[in-house]
XYZ file of C-alpha atoms in Angstrom:
348
model
C -3.911 24.797 13.159
C -5.440 21.479 13.925
C -6.227 20.232 17.351
C -5.586 16.558 16.789
C -5.391 14.633 19.977
C -5.022 10.813 20.228
C -5.526 8.581 23.299
C -4.181 5.092 23.385
C -3.852 2.403 26.030
C -0.586 0.460 26.032
C -1.338 -3.155 25.066
C 0.273 -5.953 27.007
C 2.247 -7.271 23.965
C 4.309 -4.021 23.977
C 5.150 -4.298 27.703
C 8.746 -3.463 28.446
C 9.334 -1.303 25.379
C 10.326 2.281 25.337
C 7.740 5.080 25.169
C 8.856 6.305 21.844
C 8.833 2.790 20.455
C 5.285 2.108 21.682
C 3.848 5.358 20.315
C 5.587 4.752 16.928
C 4.262 1.143 16.688
C 0.739 2.303 17.484
C 0.879 5.422 15.262
C 2.863 4.210 12.314
C 1.886 7.166 10.034
C 4.378 9.320 12.045
C 8.159 8.926 12.016
C 9.914 7.918 15.263
C 12.034 11.091 15.079
C 9.019 13.190 14.952
C 7.405 11.306 17.917
C 10.624 11.655 19.970
C 10.504 15.487 19.273
C 6.831 15.563 20.520
C 7.844 13.697 23.647
C 10.698 16.067 24.313
C 8.445 19.114 23.807
C 5.775 17.710 26.237
C 3.151 16.852 23.666
C 2.991 13.263 24.860
C 1.757 12.394 28.356
C 1.656 9.092 30.157
C -1.144 8.920 32.743
C -0.904 12.725 32.808
C 2.823 12.861 33.188
C 5.571 14.000 30.724
C 8.252 11.246 30.471
C 11.439 10.669 28.647
C 11.475 8.803 25.299
C 13.591 5.994 26.873
C 11.070 5.388 29.684
C 9.842 1.764 29.533
C 6.145 1.054 29.988
C 4.465 -2.196 31.109
C 0.963 -2.245 29.742
C -2.265 -0.562 30.738
C -0.896 3.006 30.774
C -2.940 5.661 29.067
C -0.967 7.782 26.637
C -2.246 11.166 25.357
C -0.643 12.510 22.171
C -1.220 16.045 20.853
C -0.442 15.554 17.194
C 1.567 18.621 16.000
C 0.932 19.916 12.541
C 3.680 19.433 9.980
C 4.971 22.945 9.628
C 6.584 21.965 6.308
C 3.030 21.425 4.951
C 2.280 25.099 5.186
C 4.894 25.704 2.481
C 3.110 23.477 -0.072
C 0.982 25.461 -2.480
C -2.163 24.489 -4.341
C -1.501 23.578 -7.974
C -3.913 23.373 -10.832
C -3.499 19.709 -11.487
C -6.390 17.578 -12.675
C -7.697 14.911 -10.354
C -10.217 12.135 -11.193
C -12.654 12.449 -8.308
C -14.669 9.199 -8.053
C -16.667 10.304 -4.988
C -16.785 13.404 -2.820
C -18.960 14.760 -0.034
C -18.389 16.953 2.969
C -16.213 14.398 4.727
C -14.250 12.254 2.307
C -13.116 12.060 -1.288
C -12.127 9.012 -3.339
C -9.581 9.719 -5.988
C -8.404 7.562 -8.963
C -4.640 8.152 -9.059
C -2.934 7.994 -12.429
C 0.399 6.417 -13.154
C 3.288 8.868 -12.609
C 1.669 10.982 -9.886
C 3.414 11.150 -6.555
C 1.007 11.275 -3.640
C 2.999 13.353 -1.105
C 5.893 15.797 -1.644
C 9.278 14.386 -0.831
C 12.948 14.788 -1.957
C 12.942 15.124 -5.695
C 9.093 15.766 -5.927
C 8.298 18.950 -4.079
C 5.541 19.951 -6.406
C 3.243 18.379 -8.959
C 2.002 15.894 -6.394
C -1.495 14.736 -5.466
C -1.184 16.808 -2.271
C -0.786 20.008 -4.319
C -3.822 19.085 -6.392
C -5.823 18.324 -3.231
C -5.066 21.784 -1.896
C -6.390 23.193 -5.105
C -9.654 21.216 -5.201
C -10.303 21.290 -1.394
C -8.642 24.496 0.096
C -9.821 23.701 3.627
C -7.575 20.608 3.636
C -4.740 23.028 4.285
C -5.522 22.751 8.004
C -5.250 18.905 8.050
C -2.111 16.745 8.553
C -0.835 15.742 5.182
C -3.755 17.595 3.633
C -6.127 14.773 4.616
C -4.067 12.018 3.078
C -4.402 8.749 5.046
C -2.721 6.174 2.808
C -0.629 6.175 -0.327
C 0.152 4.409 -3.601
C 3.556 4.276 -5.271
C 4.265 6.712 -8.004
C 3.796 4.248 -10.774
C 0.913 2.287 -9.280
C -2.496 3.450 -10.380
C -5.846 3.196 -8.662
C -8.114 4.246 -5.796
C -7.235 6.381 -2.714
C -9.479 7.878 -0.080
C -8.686 11.144 1.609
C -10.282 12.956 4.555
C -11.835 16.434 4.261
C -12.043 17.157 8.055
C -10.368 16.141 11.255
C -13.056 13.713 12.396
C -13.019 11.845 9.151
C -9.206 11.725 9.115
C -8.988 10.225 12.581
C -11.747 7.669 11.763
C -10.146 6.607 8.535
C -6.809 6.199 10.235
C -8.428 3.977 12.850
C -10.134 1.889 10.154
C -6.698 1.411 8.434
C -5.134 0.489 11.785
C -7.954 -2.054 12.465
C -7.568 -3.543 8.969
C -11.188 -3.037 8.156
C -10.570 -1.088 4.926
C -10.928 -3.300 1.861
C -8.058 -2.725 -0.622
C -8.010 -4.949 -3.654
C -5.377 -4.788 -6.415
C -4.847 -6.315 -9.812
C -1.356 -7.396 -10.868
C 0.305 -9.128 -13.765
C 3.283 -11.212 -12.655
C 5.995 -13.272 -14.206
C 5.641 -17.027 -14.052
C 2.806 -19.543 -13.665
C 1.075 -19.467 -10.254
C -0.833 -22.593 -9.557
C -2.326 -21.941 -6.159
C -3.946 -19.163 -4.227
C -1.810 -18.006 -1.253
C -1.545 -15.837 1.822
C 2.027 -14.431 2.230
C 2.892 -13.603 5.844
C 6.455 -12.272 5.716
C 7.710 -9.294 7.626
C 8.865 -6.210 5.478
C 11.574 -3.733 6.447
C 14.435 -1.846 4.895
C 16.734 -3.850 2.666
C 19.907 -4.562 4.759
C 22.248 -3.253 2.023
C 20.174 -0.921 -0.062
C 18.373 1.504 2.169
C 16.223 2.827 -0.677
C 14.618 -0.637 -1.151
C 12.360 -2.691 1.012
C 12.727 -6.390 1.529
C 11.396 -9.409 3.465
C 13.365 -8.778 6.707
C 12.847 -11.357 9.433
C 15.098 -9.407 11.884
C 13.751 -5.849 11.685
C 10.704 -6.069 9.382
C 7.188 -5.256 10.415
C 4.433 -7.993 10.153
C 2.927 -7.899 6.596
C 0.143 -9.928 5.095
C -0.865 -10.185 1.498
C -3.548 -12.449 0.134
C -3.471 -13.330 -3.590
C -5.791 -15.284 -5.900
C -5.213 -16.426 -9.481
C -7.633 -14.903 -11.972
C -5.935 -16.060 -15.198
C -2.807 -18.093 -15.881
C -0.928 -17.863 -19.131
C 2.049 -19.466 -20.735
C 4.633 -17.145 -19.088
C 2.588 -14.933 -16.779
C -0.269 -14.951 -14.239
C -2.987 -12.312 -13.651
C -3.873 -12.069 -9.974
C -5.857 -10.094 -7.425
C -4.268 -9.047 -4.115
C -5.842 -8.074 -0.897
C -3.923 -6.334 1.777
C -4.249 -6.748 5.537
C -1.354 -4.386 6.184
C -0.032 -1.572 4.111
C 3.773 -1.581 4.204
C 5.844 0.388 1.735
C 6.056 -1.592 -1.560
C 4.225 -4.533 0.188
C 2.781 -6.320 -2.818
C 5.865 -5.699 -4.902
C 8.196 -7.095 -2.159
C 5.939 -10.089 -1.477
C 5.693 -10.999 -5.209
C 9.440 -10.827 -5.587
C 9.748 -13.081 -2.511
C 7.276 -15.451 -4.091
C 9.435 -15.670 -7.197
C 6.651 -14.060 -9.175
C 7.715 -10.464 -9.547
C 5.381 -7.920 -11.119
C 5.855 -7.242 -14.862
C 7.576 -3.896 -15.415
C 8.733 -3.418 -11.834
C 12.067 -1.418 -12.092
C 13.116 -2.239 -8.469
C 11.655 -5.628 -7.563
C 11.334 -7.135 -11.039
C 13.550 -9.312 -13.194
C 16.823 -7.511 -13.924
C 18.303 -9.696 -16.631
C 15.485 -11.738 -18.018
C 16.423 -13.866 -21.140
C 13.340 -14.013 -23.357
C 12.127 -17.452 -24.117
C 12.586 -18.643 -27.648
C 8.834 -19.132 -27.689
C 8.174 -15.379 -27.110
C 6.894 -13.575 -30.146
C 8.428 -10.165 -30.846
C 5.141 -8.568 -29.699
C 5.230 -10.294 -26.308
C 8.943 -9.396 -25.887
C 8.323 -5.752 -26.582
C 5.100 -5.524 -24.477
C 6.494 -7.166 -21.286
C 10.157 -6.320 -21.339
C 9.400 -2.599 -22.172
C 6.418 -2.142 -20.021
C 6.964 1.284 -18.500
C 5.866 0.648 -14.918
C 4.901 -2.042 -12.423
C 1.672 -3.698 -13.736
C -0.170 -3.026 -10.475
C -3.534 -1.265 -10.046
C -5.673 -0.528 -6.987
C -9.098 -1.477 -8.474
C -11.329 -1.716 -5.378
C -11.792 0.216 -2.168
C -14.304 -0.386 0.536
C -14.759 1.337 3.968
C -17.303 2.576 6.487
C -18.207 6.175 5.970
C -16.699 8.048 9.011
C -19.844 10.125 9.602
C -22.868 8.331 8.121
C -21.409 4.878 9.136
C -22.685 3.387 5.926
C -20.671 0.706 4.132
C -19.228 2.202 0.975
C -17.584 0.516 -1.965
C -15.977 1.748 -5.202
C -14.467 -0.079 -8.139
C -12.747 1.194 -11.259
C -11.570 -0.683 -14.309
C -7.987 -1.562 -15.275
C -6.091 1.288 -17.066
C -5.576 0.968 -20.766
C -1.824 0.015 -20.528
C -2.653 -3.051 -18.324
C -5.572 -3.967 -20.562
C -3.399 -3.865 -23.665
C -0.699 -5.916 -21.895
C -3.216 -8.583 -20.944
C -4.583 -8.745 -24.537
C -1.059 -9.397 -25.776
C -0.371 -12.084 -23.193
C -3.721 -13.811 -23.820
C -3.123 -13.851 -27.528
C 0.401 -15.370 -27.037
C -1.023 -18.053 -24.774
C -3.882 -18.843 -27.273
C -1.361 -19.280 -30.000
C 0.672 -21.679 -27.901
C -2.392 -23.552 -26.895
C -3.344 -24.096 -30.457
C 0.206 -25.143 -31.339
C 0.855 -27.569 -28.530
C -2.611 -28.451 -27.238
C -1.787 -27.225 -23.698
C -4.341 -26.195 -21.108
C -2.934 -23.340 -18.982
C -6.223 -22.464 -17.317
C -6.322 -25.030 -14.537
C -5.268 -24.120 -11.121
C -5.666 -25.303 -7.503
C -7.840 -22.807 -5.670
C -7.261 -24.221 -2.225
C -5.420 -21.543 -0.202
C -2.078 -22.080 1.494
C 0.015 -19.811 3.735
C 3.669 -18.732 3.128
C 5.444 -17.591 6.275
C 4.639 -17.733 10.027
C 0.933 -18.626 10.580
C 1.215 -17.339 14.136
C 2.686 -13.986 13.210
C 1.156 -11.117 15.133
C 0.022 -8.351 12.729
C 0.484 -4.866 14.170
C -1.449 -1.788 13.310
C -0.553 -0.254 10.001
């Protein structure tokens, strides 16, 4: 069993909020219901005292939380699933997640996940919360993830994520022509009508920040890089949909009834409209090693499906350039901001 204890000081901007709300906002990796259970069981103390979840705090109080292991995790078994290990030492491992792999078991995916594979590769991770997982990628998003291999590293990585010092860079192929680099600052929360989806939600959403930059612009698409300040569920996908430039192949936040342009070749129609997943890839990861304190950085290439898609899109654009003498390459690289510039970004 792990002895994971956290200490936090209530910031002034959370003054007047309930104890359970404050802990949840500062430790977003745990559900509010789980935090309420810990408070009820006496695992959360405020200035040395056990309080009720509904107790309001006013800033400056010291909260001690004894993180309780997820008992359900003990039922997960190691499985012989191949992982692409990009880096590994005694403290952390960096993994290149393939398309189609679920990171953590959940309803409908209780086995065959990255967590099951981690337990096979690193048996000692059985003692860690979530087997050392500190952040996730969607099932059909490929790319880099870091996991912890001991408690000290896990706590350190979580703090780096909360402090927004972890560099996470993505590549995406989106619909439409983007003409300017932008920062999107729009809060993300549950969709008001479809609870299985996320959406820009200005009432109940959490502050979310995505920076994107144009890499190539084509006749009907744009190839961009995205950097995250926060890490909300489906963040890039939701922000790109809100930006009217949804990601190619996205089954949830993409175009539902797109009518192919008469200018589309059959190859472009088939390649884009039948792309089997969202064209999103976590290509770069940078962080401070939790033990050596050295700056570390990893980069992996695009997967073959996105390379092939780009090749088709480039060829289509080149053909149109030749036919109509149009230059699609120019864009304005001066950044602008979408959303509230004064929005306060919470810990992710």
